[in-house]
Short mmCIF file of C-alpha atoms in Angstrom, two decimals:
data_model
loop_
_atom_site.label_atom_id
_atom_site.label_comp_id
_atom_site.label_asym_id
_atom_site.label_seq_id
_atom_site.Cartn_x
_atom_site.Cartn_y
_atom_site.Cartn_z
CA UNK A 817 -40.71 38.77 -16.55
CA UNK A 818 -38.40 40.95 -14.16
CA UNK A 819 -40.99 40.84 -11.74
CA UNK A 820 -41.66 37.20 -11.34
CA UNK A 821 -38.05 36.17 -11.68
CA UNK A 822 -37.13 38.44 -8.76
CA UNK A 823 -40.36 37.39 -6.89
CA UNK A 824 -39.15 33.46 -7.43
CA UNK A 825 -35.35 34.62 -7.06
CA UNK A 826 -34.70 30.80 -8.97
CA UNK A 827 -30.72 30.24 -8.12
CA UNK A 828 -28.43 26.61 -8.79
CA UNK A 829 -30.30 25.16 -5.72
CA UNK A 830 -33.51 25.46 -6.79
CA UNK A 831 -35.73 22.98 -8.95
CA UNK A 832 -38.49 22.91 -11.75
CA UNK A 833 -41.12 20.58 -10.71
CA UNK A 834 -44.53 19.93 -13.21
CA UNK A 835 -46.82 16.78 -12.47
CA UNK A 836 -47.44 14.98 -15.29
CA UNK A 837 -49.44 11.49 -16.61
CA UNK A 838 -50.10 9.96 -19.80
CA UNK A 839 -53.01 8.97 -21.15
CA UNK A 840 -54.38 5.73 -23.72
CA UNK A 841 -55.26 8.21 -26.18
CA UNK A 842 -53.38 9.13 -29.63
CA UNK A 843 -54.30 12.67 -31.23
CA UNK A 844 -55.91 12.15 -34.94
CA UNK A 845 -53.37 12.57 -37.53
CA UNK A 846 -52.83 16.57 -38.46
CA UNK A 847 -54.49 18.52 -41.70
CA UNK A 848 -50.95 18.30 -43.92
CA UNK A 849 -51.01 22.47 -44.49
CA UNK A 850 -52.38 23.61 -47.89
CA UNK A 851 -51.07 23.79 -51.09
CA UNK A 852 -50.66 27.81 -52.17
CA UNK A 853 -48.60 26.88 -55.59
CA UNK A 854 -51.53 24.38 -56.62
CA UNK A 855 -53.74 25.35 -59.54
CA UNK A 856 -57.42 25.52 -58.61
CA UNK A 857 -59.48 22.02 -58.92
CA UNK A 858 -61.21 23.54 -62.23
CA UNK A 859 -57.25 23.47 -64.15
CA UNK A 860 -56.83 19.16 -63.79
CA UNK A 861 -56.46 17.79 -66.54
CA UNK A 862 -58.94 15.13 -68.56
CA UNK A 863 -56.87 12.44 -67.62
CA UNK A 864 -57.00 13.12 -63.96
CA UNK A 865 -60.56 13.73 -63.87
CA UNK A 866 -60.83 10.27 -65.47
CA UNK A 867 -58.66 8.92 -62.96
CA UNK A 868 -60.91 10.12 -60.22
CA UNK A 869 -63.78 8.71 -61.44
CA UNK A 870 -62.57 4.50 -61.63
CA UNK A 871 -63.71 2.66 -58.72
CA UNK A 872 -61.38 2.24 -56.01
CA UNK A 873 -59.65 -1.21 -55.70
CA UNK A 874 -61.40 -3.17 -53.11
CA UNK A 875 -58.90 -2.59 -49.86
CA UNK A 876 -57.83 -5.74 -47.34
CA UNK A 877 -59.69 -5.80 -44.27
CA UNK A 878 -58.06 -3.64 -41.82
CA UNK A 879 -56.19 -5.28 -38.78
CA UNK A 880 -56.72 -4.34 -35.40
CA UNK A 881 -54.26 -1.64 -34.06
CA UNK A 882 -51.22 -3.17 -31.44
CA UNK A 883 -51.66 -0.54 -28.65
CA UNK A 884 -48.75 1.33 -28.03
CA UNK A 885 -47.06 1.00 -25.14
CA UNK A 886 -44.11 3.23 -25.81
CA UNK A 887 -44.25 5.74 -22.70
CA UNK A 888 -44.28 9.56 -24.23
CA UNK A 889 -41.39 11.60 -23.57
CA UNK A 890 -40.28 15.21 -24.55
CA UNK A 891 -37.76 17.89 -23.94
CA UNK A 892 -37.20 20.38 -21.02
CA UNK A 893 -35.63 22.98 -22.41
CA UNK A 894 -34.99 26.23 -19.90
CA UNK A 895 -33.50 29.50 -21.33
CA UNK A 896 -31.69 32.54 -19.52
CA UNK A 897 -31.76 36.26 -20.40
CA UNK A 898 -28.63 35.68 -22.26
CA UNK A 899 -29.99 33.40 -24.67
CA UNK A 900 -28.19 30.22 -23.57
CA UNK A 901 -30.12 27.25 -23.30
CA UNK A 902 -30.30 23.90 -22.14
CA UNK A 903 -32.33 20.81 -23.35
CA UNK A 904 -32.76 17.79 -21.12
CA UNK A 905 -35.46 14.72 -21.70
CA UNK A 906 -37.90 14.64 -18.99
CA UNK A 907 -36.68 10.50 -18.80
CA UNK A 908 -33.43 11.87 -17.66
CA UNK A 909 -35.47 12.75 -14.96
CA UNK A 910 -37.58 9.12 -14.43
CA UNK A 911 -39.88 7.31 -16.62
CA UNK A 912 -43.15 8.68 -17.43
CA UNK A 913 -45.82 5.87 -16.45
CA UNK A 914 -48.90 4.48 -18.85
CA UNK A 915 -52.12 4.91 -17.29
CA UNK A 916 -53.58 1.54 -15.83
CA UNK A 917 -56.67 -0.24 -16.98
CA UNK A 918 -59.32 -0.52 -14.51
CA UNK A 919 -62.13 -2.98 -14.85
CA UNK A 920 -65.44 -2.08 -12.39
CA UNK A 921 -67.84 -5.02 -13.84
CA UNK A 922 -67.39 -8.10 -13.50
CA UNK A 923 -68.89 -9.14 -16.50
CA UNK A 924 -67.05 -9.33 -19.93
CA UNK A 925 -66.70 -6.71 -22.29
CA UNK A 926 -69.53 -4.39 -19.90
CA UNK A 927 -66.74 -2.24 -18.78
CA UNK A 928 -66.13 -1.28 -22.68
CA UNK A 929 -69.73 -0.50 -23.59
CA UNK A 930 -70.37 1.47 -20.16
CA UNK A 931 -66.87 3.86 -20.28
CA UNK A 932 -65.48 5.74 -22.68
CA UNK A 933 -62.09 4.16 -21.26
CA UNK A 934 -60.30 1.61 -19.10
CA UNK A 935 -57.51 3.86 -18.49
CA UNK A 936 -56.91 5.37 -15.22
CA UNK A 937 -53.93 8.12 -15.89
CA UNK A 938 -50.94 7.56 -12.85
CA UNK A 939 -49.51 11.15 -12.35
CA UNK A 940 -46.07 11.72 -11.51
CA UNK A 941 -44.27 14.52 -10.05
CA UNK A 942 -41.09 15.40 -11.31
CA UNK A 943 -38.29 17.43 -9.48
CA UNK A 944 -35.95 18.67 -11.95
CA UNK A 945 -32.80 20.47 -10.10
CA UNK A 946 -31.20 23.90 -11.60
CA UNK A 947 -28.28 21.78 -10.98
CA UNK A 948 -28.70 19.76 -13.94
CA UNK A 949 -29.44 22.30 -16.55
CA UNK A 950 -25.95 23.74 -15.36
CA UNK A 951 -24.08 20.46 -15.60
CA UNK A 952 -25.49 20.36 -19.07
CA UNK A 953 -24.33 23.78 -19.77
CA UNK A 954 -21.93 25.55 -17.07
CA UNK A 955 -22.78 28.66 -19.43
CA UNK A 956 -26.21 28.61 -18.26
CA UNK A 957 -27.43 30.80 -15.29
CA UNK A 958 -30.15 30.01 -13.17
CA UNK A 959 -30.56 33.51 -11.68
CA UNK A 960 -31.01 35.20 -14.76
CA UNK A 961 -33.70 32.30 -15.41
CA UNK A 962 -36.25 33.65 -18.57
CA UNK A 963 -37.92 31.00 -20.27
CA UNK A 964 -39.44 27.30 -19.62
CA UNK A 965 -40.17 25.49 -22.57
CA UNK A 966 -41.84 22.06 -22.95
CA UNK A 967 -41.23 20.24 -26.38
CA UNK A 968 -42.98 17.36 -27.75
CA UNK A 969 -40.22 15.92 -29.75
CA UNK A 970 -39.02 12.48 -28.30
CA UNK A 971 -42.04 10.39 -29.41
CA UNK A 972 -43.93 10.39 -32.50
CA UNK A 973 -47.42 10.85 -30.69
CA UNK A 974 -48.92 10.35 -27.86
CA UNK A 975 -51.43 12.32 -25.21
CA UNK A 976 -49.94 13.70 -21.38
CA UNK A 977 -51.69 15.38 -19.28
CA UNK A 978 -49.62 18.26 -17.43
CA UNK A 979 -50.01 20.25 -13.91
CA UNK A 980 -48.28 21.91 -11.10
CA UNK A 981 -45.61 23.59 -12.78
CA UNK A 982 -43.54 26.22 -10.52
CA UNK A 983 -40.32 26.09 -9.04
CA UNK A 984 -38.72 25.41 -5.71
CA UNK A 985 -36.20 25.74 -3.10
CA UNK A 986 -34.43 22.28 -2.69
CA UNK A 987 -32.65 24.15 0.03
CA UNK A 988 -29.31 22.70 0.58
#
């Protein structure tokens, strides 16, 4: 709003900063959206109902998962009251670290049955300068600063966990 830009009075020299960590987990796959041009179930024909009703071909047993290690990453993108905005990655910015597995027992495999995880997250903050945003785009004006916008769109999936977010005077 008016308020809190003039309130934060964000100029060239001042910075975004957000603390952020990632975490061993991967989100569930998401519901594919329904079908509004589909026929109700009752409409299938014989031949699919048939279909339904064979036994399913025995499957392979499934393998165990590689874990990921592919560090998430998304987009900064910032926005002025003109409309002009400016997209940077966050890894423009530094790497975003995995969490680190942490084993308490010294026993085998007791750490696994006694936690629901190994992972301890590693948060980083992250000081991203005005400056930056207007290299990208000399168009772009800090002062007239409107929107922040994180989006998720660098890696296919992945879990962060985000705080601190403000800005700040690098004061130059």
């Amino acid at each position: 709003s008016d308020s809190l830009r003039a309130a934060w009075q964000p100029t060239a020299q001042s910075a975004l900063l957000l603390t952020v960590g990632s975490t061993d987990q991967s989100p569930g796959p998401r519901k594919l959206p329904r079908d509004t041009t589909a026929k109700p179930d009752s409409a299938k024909s014989d031949s699919a109902k048939s279909a339904a009703k064979k036994p399913a071909a025995k499957k392979p047993p499934a393998k165990k998962p590689v874990k990921d290690s592919t560090p998430p990453d998304f987009t900064i993108e910032v926005e002025d009251t003109n409309g002009r905005t400016v997209r940077l990655p966050l890894s423009a910015f530094g790497a975003v670290r995995r969490p680190i597995e942490s084993y308490i027992y010294r026993r085998k495999g007791k750490d696994k049955t006694n936690f629901p995880t190994l992972a301890e997250p590693v948060m980083q903050t992250y000081v991203l300068p005005m400056e930056s945003f207007v290299k990208t785009n000399g168009a772009f004006d800090p002062t007239r600063l409107r929107a922040i916008r994180l989006v998720f769109d660098k890696t296919k999936q992945g879990a962060v966990m985000l705080d601190d977010i403000g800005l700040t005077s690098l004061g130059r």
